[in-house]
Coordinates of C-alpha atoms in Angstrom, one line a residue:
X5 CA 2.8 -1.1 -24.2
X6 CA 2.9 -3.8 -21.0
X7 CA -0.6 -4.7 -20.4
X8 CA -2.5 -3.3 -23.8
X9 CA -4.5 -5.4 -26.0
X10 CA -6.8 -8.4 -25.6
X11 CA -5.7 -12.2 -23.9
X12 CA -4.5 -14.1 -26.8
X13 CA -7.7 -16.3 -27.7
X14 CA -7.1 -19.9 -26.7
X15 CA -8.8 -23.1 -28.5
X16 CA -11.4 -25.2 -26.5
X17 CA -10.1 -28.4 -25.5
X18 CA -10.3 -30.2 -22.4
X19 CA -8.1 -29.6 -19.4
X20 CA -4.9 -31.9 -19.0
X21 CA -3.8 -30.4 -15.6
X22 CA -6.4 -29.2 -12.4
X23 CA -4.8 -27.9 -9.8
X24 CA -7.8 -27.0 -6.8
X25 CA -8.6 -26.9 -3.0
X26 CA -12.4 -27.0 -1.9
X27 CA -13.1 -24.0 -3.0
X28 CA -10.5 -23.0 -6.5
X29 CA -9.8 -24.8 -9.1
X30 CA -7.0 -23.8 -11.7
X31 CA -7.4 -26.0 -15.0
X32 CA -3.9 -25.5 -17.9
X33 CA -4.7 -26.8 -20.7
X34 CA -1.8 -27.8 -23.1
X35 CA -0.9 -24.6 -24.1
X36 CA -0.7 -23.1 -19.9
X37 CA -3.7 -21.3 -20.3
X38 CA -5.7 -21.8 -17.2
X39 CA -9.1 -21.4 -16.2
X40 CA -10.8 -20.5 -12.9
X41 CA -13.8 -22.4 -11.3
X42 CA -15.2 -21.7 -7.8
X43 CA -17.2 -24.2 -5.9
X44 CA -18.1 -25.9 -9.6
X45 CA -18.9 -22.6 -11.0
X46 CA -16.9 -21.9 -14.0
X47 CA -15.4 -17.7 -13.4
X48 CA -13.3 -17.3 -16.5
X49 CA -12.8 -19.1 -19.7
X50 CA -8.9 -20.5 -20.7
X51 CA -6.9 -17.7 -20.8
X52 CA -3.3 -16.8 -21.4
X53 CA -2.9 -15.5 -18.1
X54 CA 0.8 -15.3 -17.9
X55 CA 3.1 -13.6 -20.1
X56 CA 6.3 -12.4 -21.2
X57 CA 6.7 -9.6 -22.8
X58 CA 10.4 -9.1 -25.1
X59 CA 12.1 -5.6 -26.6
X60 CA 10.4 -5.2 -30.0
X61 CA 6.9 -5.7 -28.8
X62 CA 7.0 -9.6 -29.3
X63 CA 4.2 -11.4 -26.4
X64 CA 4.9 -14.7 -25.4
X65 CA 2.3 -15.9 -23.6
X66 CA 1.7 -19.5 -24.7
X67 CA 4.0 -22.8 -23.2
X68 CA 3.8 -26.0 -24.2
X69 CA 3.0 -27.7 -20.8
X70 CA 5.8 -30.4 -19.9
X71 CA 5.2 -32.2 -16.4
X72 CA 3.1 -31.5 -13.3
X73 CA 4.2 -32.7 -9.9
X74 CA 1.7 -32.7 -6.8
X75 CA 2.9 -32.7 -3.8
X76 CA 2.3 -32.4 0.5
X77 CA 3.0 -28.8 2.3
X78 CA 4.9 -29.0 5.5
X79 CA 3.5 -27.0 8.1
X80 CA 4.6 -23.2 7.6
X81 CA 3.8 -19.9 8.4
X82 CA 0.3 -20.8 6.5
X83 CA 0.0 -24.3 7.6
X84 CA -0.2 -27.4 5.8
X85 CA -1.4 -27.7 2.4
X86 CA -0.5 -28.8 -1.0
X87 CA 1.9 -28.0 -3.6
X88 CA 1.4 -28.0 -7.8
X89 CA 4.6 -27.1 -10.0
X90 CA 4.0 -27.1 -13.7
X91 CA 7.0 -26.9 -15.9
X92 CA 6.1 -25.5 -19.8
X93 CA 8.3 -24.1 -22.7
X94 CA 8.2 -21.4 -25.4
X95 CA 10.4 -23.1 -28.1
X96 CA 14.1 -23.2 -27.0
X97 CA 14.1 -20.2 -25.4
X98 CA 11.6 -19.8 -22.5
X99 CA 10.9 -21.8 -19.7
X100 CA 8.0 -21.1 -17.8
X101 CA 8.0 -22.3 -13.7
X102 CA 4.4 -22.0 -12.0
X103 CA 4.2 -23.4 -8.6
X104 CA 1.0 -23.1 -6.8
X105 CA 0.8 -23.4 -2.9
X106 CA -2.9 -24.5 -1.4
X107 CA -2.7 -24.1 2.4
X108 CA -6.0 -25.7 4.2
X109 CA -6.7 -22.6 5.8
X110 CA -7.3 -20.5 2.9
X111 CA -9.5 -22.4 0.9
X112 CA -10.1 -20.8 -2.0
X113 CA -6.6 -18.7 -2.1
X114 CA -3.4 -19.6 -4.3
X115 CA 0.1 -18.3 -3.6
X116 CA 1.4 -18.6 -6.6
X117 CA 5.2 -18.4 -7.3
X118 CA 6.1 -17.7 -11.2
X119 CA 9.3 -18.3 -12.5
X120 CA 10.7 -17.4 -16.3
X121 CA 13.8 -18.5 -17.4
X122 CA 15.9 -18.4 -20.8
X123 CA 16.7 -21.5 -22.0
X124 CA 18.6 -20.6 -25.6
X125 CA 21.9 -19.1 -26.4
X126 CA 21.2 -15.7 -27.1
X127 CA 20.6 -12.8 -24.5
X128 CA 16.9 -11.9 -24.3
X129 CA 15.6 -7.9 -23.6
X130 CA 12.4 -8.7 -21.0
X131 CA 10.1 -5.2 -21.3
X132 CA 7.6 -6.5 -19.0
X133 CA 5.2 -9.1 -17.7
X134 CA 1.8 -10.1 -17.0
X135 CA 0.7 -12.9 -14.5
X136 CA -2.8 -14.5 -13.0
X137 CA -4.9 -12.2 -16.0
X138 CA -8.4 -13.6 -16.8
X139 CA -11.8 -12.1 -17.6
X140 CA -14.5 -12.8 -15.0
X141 CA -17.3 -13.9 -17.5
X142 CA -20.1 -11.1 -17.3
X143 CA -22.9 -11.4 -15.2
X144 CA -26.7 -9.5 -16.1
X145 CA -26.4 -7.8 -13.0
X146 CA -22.9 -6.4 -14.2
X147 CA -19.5 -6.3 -11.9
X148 CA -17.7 -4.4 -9.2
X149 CA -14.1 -3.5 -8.1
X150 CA -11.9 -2.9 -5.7
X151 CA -8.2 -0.8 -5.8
X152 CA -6.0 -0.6 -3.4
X153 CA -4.2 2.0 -6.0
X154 CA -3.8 5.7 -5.5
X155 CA -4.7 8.8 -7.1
X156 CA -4.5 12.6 -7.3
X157 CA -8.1 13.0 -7.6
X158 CA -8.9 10.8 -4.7
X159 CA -11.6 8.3 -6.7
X160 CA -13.3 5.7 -4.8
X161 CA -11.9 2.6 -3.7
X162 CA -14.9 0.5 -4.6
X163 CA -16.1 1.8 -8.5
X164 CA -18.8 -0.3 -10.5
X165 CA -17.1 -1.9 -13.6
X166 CA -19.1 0.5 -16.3
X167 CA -18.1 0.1 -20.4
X168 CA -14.7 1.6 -20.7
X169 CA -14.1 1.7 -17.3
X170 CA -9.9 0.8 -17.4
X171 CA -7.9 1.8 -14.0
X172 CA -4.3 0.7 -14.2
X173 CA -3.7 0.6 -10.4
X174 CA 0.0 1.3 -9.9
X175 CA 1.1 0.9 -6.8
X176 CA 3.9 3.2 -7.3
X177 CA 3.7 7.1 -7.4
X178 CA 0.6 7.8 -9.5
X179 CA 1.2 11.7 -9.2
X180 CA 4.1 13.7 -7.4
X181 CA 3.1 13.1 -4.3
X182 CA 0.2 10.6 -4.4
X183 CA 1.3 6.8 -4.7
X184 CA 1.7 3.3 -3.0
X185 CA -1.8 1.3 -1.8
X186 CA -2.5 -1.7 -0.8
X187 CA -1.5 -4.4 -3.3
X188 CA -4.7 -6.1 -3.8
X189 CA -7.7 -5.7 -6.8
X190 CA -10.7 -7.3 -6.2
X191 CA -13.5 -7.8 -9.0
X192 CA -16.9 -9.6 -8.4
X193 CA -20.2 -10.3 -9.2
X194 CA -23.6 -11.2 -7.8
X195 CA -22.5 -14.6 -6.9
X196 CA -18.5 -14.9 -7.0
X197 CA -15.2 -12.8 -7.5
X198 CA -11.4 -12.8 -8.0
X199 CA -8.3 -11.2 -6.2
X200 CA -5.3 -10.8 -7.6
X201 CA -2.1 -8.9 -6.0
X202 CA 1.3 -10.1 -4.0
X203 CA 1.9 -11.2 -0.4
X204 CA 5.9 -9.5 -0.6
X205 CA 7.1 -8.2 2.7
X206 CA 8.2 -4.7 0.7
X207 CA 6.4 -2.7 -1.9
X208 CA 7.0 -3.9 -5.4
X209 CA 6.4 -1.2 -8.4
X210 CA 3.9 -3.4 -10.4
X211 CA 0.6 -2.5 -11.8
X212 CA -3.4 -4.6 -10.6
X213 CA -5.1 -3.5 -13.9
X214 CA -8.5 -4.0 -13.9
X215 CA -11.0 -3.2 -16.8
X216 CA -14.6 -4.1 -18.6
X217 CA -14.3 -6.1 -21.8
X218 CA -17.1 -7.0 -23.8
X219 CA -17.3 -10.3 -22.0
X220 CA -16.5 -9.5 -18.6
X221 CA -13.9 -7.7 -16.1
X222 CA -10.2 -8.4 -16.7
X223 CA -7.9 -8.5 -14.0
X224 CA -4.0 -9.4 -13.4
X225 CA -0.6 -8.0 -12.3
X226 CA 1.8 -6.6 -14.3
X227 CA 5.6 -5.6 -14.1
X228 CA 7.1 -3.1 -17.0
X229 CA 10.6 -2.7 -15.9
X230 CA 13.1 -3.7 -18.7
X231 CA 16.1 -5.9 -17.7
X232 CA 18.4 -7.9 -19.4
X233 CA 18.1 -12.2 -19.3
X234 CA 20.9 -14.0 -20.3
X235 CA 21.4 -17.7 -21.3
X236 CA 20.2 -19.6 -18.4
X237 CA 19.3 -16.5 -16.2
X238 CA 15.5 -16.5 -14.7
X239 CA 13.4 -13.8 -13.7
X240 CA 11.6 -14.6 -10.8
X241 CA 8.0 -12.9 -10.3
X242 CA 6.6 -11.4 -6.8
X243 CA 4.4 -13.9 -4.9
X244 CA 1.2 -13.9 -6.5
X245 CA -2.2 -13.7 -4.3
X246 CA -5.0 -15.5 -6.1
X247 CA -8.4 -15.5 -4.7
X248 CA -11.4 -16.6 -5.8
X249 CA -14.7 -15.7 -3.0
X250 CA -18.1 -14.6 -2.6
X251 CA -19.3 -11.0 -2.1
X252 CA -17.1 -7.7 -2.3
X253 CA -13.9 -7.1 -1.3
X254 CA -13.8 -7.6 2.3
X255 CA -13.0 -11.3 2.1
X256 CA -10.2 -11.3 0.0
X257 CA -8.7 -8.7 2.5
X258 CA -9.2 -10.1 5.2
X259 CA -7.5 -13.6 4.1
X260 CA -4.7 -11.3 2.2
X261 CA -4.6 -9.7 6.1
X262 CA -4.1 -12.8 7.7
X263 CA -1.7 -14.0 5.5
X264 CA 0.4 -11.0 5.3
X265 CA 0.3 -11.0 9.2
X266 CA 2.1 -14.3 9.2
X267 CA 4.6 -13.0 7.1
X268 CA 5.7 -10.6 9.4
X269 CA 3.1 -7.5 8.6
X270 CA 0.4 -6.5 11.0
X271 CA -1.3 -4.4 12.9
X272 CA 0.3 -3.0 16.0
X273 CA -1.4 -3.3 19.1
X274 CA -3.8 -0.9 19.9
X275 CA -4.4 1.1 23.4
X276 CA -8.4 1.8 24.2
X277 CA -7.2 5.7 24.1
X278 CA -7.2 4.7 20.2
X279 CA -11.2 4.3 20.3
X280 CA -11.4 7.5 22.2
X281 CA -13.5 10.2 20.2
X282 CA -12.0 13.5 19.0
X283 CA -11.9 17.4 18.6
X284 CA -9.6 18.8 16.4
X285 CA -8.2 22.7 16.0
X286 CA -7.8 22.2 12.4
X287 CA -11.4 23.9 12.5
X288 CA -9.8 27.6 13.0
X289 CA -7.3 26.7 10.6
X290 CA -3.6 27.5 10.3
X291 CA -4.3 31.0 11.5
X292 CA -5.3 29.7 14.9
X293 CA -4.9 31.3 18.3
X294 CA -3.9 30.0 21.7
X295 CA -7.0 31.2 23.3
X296 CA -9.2 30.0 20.4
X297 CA -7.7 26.4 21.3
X298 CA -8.3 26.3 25.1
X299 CA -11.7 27.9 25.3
X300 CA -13.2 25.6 23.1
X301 CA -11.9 22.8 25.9
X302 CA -15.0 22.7 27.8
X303 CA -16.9 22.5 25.4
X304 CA -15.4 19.7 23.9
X305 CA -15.2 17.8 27.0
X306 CA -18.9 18.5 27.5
X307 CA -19.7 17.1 24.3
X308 CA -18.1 14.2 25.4
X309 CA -14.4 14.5 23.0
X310 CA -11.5 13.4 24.4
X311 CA -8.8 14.1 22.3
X312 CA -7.6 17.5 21.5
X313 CA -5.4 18.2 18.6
X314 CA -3.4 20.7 18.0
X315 CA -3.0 20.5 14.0
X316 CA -1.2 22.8 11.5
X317 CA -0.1 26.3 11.9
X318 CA 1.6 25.4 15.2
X319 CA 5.5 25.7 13.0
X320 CA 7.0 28.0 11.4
X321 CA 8.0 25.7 8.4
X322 CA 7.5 22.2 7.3
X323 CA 11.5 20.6 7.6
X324 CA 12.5 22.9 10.4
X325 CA 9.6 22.1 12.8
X326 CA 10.5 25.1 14.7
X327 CA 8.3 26.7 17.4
X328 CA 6.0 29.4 16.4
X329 CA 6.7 32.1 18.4
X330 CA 4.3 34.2 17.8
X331 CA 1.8 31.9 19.6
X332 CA 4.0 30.4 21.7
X333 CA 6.7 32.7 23.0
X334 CA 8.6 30.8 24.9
X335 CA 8.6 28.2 22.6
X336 CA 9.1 24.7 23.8
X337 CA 7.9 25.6 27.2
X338 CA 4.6 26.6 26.1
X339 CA 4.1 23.9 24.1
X340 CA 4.7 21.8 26.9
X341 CA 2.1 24.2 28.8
X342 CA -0.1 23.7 26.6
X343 CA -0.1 19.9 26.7
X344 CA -0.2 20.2 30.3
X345 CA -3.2 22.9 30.2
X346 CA -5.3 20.0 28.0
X347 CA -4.5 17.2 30.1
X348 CA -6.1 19.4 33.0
X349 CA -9.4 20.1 31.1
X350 CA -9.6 16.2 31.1
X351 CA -9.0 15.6 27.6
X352 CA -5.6 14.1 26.0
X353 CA -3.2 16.4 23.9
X354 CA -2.3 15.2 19.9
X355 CA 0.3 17.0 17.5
X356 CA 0.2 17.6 14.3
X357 CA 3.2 16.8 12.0
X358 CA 3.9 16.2 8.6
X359 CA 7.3 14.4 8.4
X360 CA 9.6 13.7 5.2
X361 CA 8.8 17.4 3.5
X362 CA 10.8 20.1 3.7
X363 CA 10.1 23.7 2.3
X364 CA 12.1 25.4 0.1
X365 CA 14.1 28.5 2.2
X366 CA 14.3 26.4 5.1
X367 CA 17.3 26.2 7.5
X368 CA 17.0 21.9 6.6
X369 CA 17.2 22.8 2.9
X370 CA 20.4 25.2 2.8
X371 CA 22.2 22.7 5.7
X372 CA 21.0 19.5 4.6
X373 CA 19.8 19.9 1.0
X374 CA 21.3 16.2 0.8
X375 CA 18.8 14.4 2.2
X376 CA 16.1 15.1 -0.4
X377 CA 14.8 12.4 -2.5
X378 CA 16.1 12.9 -6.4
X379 CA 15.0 11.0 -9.4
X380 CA 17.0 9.8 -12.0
X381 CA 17.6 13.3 -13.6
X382 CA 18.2 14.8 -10.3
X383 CA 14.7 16.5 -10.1
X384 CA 12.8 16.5 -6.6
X385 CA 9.6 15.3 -5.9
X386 CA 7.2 17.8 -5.1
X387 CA 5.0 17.9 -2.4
X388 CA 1.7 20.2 -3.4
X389 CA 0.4 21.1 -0.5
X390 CA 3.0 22.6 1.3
X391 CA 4.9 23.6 -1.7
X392 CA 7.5 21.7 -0.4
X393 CA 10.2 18.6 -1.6
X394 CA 10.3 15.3 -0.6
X395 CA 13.0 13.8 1.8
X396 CA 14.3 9.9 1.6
X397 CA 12.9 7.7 4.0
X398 CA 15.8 5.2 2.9
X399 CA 18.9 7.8 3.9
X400 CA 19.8 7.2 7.6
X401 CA 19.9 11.3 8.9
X402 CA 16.7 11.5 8.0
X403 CA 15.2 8.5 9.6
X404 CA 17.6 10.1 13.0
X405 CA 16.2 13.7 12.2
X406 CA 12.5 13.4 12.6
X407 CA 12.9 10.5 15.4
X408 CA 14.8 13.4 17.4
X409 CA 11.6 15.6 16.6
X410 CA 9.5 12.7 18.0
X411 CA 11.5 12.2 21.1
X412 CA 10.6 16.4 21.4
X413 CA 7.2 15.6 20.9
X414 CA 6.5 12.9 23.6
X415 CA 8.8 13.4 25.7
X416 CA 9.6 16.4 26.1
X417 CA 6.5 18.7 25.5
X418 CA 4.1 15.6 27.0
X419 CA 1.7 15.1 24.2
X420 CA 0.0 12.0 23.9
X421 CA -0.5 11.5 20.2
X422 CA 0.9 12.3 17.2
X423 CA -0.8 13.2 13.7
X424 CA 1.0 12.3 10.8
X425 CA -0.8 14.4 7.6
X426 CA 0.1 14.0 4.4
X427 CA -0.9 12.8 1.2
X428 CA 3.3 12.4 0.6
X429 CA 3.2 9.8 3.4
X430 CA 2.2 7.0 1.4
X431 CA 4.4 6.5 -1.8
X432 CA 7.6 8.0 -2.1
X433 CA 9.5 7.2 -6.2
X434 CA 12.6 5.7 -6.6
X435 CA 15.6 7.6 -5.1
X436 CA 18.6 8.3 -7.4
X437 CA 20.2 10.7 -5.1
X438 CA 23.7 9.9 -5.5
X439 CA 25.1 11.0 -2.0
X440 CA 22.4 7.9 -0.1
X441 CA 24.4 5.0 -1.7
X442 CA 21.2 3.1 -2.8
X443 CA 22.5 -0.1 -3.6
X444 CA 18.9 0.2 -5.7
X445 CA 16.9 3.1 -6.4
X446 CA 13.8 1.7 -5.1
X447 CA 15.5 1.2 -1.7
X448 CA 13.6 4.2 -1.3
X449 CA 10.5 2.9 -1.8
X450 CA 11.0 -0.5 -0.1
X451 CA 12.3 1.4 3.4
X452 CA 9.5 3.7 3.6
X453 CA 8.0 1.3 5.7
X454 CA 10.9 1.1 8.0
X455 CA 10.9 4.8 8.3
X456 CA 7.3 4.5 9.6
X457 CA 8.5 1.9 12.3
X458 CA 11.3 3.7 13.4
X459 CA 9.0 6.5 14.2
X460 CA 6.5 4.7 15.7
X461 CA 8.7 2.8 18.2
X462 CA 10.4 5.7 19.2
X463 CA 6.9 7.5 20.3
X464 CA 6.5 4.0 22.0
X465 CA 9.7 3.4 23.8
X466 CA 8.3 7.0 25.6
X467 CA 4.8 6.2 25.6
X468 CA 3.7 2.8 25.2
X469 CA 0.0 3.8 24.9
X470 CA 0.6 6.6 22.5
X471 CA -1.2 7.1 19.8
X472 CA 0.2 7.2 16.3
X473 CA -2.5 8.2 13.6
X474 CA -1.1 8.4 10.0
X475 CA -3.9 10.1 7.3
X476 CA -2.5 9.9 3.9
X477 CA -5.1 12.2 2.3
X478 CA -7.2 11.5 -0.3
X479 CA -4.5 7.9 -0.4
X480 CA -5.6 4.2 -0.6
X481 CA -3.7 3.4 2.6
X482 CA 0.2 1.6 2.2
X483 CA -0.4 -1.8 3.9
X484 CA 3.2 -2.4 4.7
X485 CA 3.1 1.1 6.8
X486 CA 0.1 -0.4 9.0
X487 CA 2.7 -1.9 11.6
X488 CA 3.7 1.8 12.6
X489 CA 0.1 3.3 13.2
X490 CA -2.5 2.3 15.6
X491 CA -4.8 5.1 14.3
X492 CA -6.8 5.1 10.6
X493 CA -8.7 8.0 9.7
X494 CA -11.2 8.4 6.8
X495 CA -8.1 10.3 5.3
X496 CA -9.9 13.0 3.8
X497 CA -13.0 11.5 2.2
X498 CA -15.1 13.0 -0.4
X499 CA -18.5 11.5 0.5
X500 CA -20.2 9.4 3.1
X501 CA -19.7 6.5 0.5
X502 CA -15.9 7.2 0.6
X503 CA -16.4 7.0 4.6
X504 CA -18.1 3.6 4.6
X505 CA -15.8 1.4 2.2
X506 CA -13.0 3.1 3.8
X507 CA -14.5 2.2 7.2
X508 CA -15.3 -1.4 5.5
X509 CA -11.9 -1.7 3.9
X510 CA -9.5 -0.7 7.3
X511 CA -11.5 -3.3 9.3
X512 CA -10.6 -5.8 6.4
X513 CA -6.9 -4.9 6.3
X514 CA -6.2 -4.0 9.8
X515 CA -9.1 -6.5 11.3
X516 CA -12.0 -6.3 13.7
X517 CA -9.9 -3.8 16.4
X518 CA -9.1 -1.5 13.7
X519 CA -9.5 2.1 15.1
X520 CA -11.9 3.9 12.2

C-alpha cells in the first residue's frame, strides 16, 4: 500500500549537500536523504523523504547523489531567490531530479519541483509516490496538526497528534459527497513546525498523511495512481510546498496564501455588505411560511441584522429550481415581491441554492439525465442530504444551466446575495461519463473551480456588490474555489472550537478582509 510502513532507516554520516535560506535548511546526504533544520535547530533526522514506489511492492527510495548546481532566481511571480538542483540515481534505472527554489520573501519556504525519470531499457509499472516525508523529532510537550482534508464526520481541522493518531488527508472525495480541502498539512511543536502540500493552480488527487510515530509526527505527500514509465519517460511530481515556521498553522497559510495569490488564486474583492450581520429563515425550516418570513423583519432589523435569507424550502426540487407555488403563487413575481418587501424593511434579500444536485424524478433528470457525473462503472455520486446525484461541473450545459438560474436570481427577482449550501460543493470524483468527452476523468475535478467562477461572475456582471457565500458543510474549504466567494461561513460547525480555527484558518487562507 502507497504510504504504509516506516522511512527506510538511513546511516549517520555527515551532510555532503545543504541547501538553506535564513530560516530552512535542507541537508542530502549521499544517499538523498535530507534533513530539516530551522534557525540552527535540527526538526527531523535524515530521512528517505522521497520515494518511488514500483508494481510488485518494490520502494525505491534511496539515490546515489551525482552533482548539485546552485544558482540565482530571476525575479518572478515570487521574486528573486535562489535555485538548488540535485541530480541522484537508483542503479541504471531511476533518475531522481530535485530542484529547490528559495525566494527572499519566504524565508523559510521551499518550492520544491521533483522529477523521476527511467533511465534503463525496460518499461517500469509506477504504483505510487511519496515526497518531502520526515518525522518532526518529538517534543515533551507533544505535537499538533493541521488538515486541510475532508470528512464525513466533520473532525476538526486542528487535532493534537495523540499515539495512533494516523489521518491520511485525501484531498479527493473522502465520502460520496464529502471531498477536496485545502492542500496543506501543518504539524508543530512548542517551538517549530513543518508544512508540506502543493502550490498547483488545479486540484491534484494526492494524499498530506500525517501520523505519530514513536519518535515524532510524520508528514509528506503522496500520489497512488498507477501509470506506465517507459525508457527514458519521467514523471513529473506537483509543486511541492515545504515550510518550516514557528507556532500553528496560521503561518504556513498565510505564506501558502500569498504565494498561491501570485499564481493566479485569490480572494475576490469583497464589498462592506459582506461584513454585514445576518438573520436567516432556515430557523422555521423547510416548512416555512411567507408570513413567518416577513414578520420576523422588524425584529430583525431592531436587533440590528441586515441580511435576510431566504434558505431552503423555497423549491419544489433540487435540479429543477422551480417556484414553490404553494408559497408563492404567482411564482417568479412573488419572489421578486418578496425581495422587494425585504429591501423595504431595510434589510438586504439572500437566496438559498444548492447547485450541481439534482433529485431523482425531476424534470432535469428525465430531460437531461446526461449531465450527471458517472464514475468509471457508470454509478452516480450520491448526494445525502437531498437524496439526490451529482452533476459535472466540467460539462459545459451545466456550467450554462445554473448560470441562467443565477441571472433569475439577481436579476430578475432582485436579491442581493446568494447561498450556495452544500457539503457536495467542495469535491466532486473523477467524471467517466462518456457523453462530456473528458479528455481526462479528473477534468471533473480540476474545472470545479471554474464552475464556481463562472457563477460568481455572472452574479457580478448584475451586481458588482453581490454577495456570494459558499458553505460546504461540515467541509475543509476547497482553496482553488476561494476566487468565486466573497462570503465564508463556519460551514456547519460542531463546537465553538470548530468556530475559532475555522475563524483562524479563513483569515489565514483568504487574509486579514476575510468575511468570517
Amino acid at each position: 500500500t502507497v504510504g504504509a510502513g516506516p522511512l527506510r532507516a538511513m546511516a549517520a554520516e555527515p551532510p555532503l549537500v545543504e541547501a538553506a535560506d535564513s530560516a530552512l535548511t535542507i541537508a542530502f546526504d549521499s544517499g538523498m536523504a535530507s534533513r530539516l533544520t530551522r534557525a540552527g535547530t535540527v526538526l527531523t533526522g535524515f530521512d528517505a523523504a522521497d520515494a518511488l514506489w514500483l508494481g510488485g511492492g518494490e520502494i525505491i527510495d534511496r539515490f546515489l547523489l551525482l552533482d548539485h548546481d546552485r544558482a540565482p532566481l530571476p525575479s518572478g511571480p515570487h521574486g528573486p531567490g535562489t535555485r538548488h538542483t540535485l541530480r541522484g540515481v537508483a542503479g541504471d534505472r531511476i533518475e531522481k531530479t530535485v530542484a529547490i527554489a528559495f525566494h527572499d520573501r519566504y524565508p523559510g519556504v521551499a518550492l520544491i519541483d521533483i522529477r523521476f525519470r527511467n533511465i534503463g531499457k525496460q518499461p517500469l509499472t509506477v504504483a505510487g509516490w511519496r515526497a518531502a516525508a520526515h518525522d518532526l523529532l518529538a517534543h515533551p510537550a507533544g505535537a499538533w496538526s493541521y488538515a486541510g482534508a475532508s470528512y464525513p464526520d466533520r473532525r476538526d481541522w486542528v487535532q493534537p497528534v495523540a499515539a495512533g493518531f494516523d489521518q491520511r488527508n485525501f484531498m479527493g472525495m473522502n465520502g460520496s459527497d464529502y471531498g477536496g480541502g485545502t492542500p496543506v498539512a501543518a504539524v508543530w511543536r512548542l517551538d517549530a513546525g513543518l508544512a508540506v502540500g502543493h502550490v498547483e493552480t488545479v486540484p491534484k488527487l494526492i494524499a498530506l498523511p500525517v501520523s505519530h510515530q514513536p519518535g515524532g509526527t510524520r508528514i509528506s505527500m503522496e500520489g497512488d495512481t498507477a501509470a506506465p514509465l517507459g525508457p527514458g519517460e519521467a514523471l513529473e511530481l506537483p509543486r511541492l510546498f515545504l515550510m518550516a515556521h514557528r507556532g500553528d498553522h496560521f503561518a504556513p497559510l498565510d505564506a501558502y496564501r500569498r504565494i498561491m495569490a501570485e499564481r493566479g488564486i485569490a480572494a475576490p474583492p469583497i464589498p462592506d455588505s459582506s461584513y454585514a450581520p445576518i438573520w436567516c429563515g432556515w430557523g422555521y425550516g423547510h416548512d416555512f411560511t411567507v408570513d413567518q418570513i416577513i414578520g420576523t423583519l422588524p425584529k430583525a432589523k431592531a436587533l440590528g441584522l441586515d441580511w435576510a435569507v431566504l434558505d431552503d424550502g423555497w423549491q419544489t426540487s433540487e435540479g429543477d429550481w422551480k417556484v414553490d407555488r404553494t408559497k408563492f403563487p404567482r411564482g417568479g413575481a412573488d419572489m421578486k415581491a418578496f425581495a422587494d418587501r425585504v429591501k423595504a424593511a431595510g434589510m438586504r434579500p439572500r437566496l438559498w441554492f444548492a447547485p450541481l444536485t439534482v433529485d431523482p424524478g425531476t424534470d432535469l433528470m428525465r430531460d437531461h439525465p446526461e449531465m450527471l457525473l458517472l464514475d468509471r462503472s457508470g454509478g452516480a455520486q450520491n448526494v445525502t442530504w437531498w437524496d439526490g446525484f451529482t452533476l459535472c461541473p466540467a460539462h459545459p450545459p451545466v456550467v450554462a444551466y445554473f448560470q441562467e438560474h443565477i441571472r433569475r436570481i439577481i436579476g430578475d427577482w432582485g436579491f442581493e446575495g446568494i447561498k450556495f449550501d452544500g457539503q457536495h460543493l467542495n469535491g466532486v470524483a473523477p467524471c467517466y461519463n462518456p457523453a462530456h468527452h473528458h479528455a481526462r476523468p479528473e477534468a471533473a475535478v480540476e474545472k470545479l473551480q471554474d464552475f464556481w467562477k463562472a457563477l460568481y461572475d455572472t452574479a457580478i456582471a448584475i451586481n458588482p456588490q453581490a454577495v456570494i457565500e459558499l458553505c460546504p458543510c461540515g467541509d475543509a474549504f476547497a482553496f482553488h474555489n476561494i476566487p468565486a466567494m466573497n462570503h465564508t461561513p463556519a460551514s456547519d460547525p460542531e463546537s465553538s472550537w470548530q468556530v475559532r480555527l475555522k475563524g483562524k484558518s479563513l483569515k489565514a487562507l483568504i487574509g486579514p478582509s476575510a468575511p468570517f
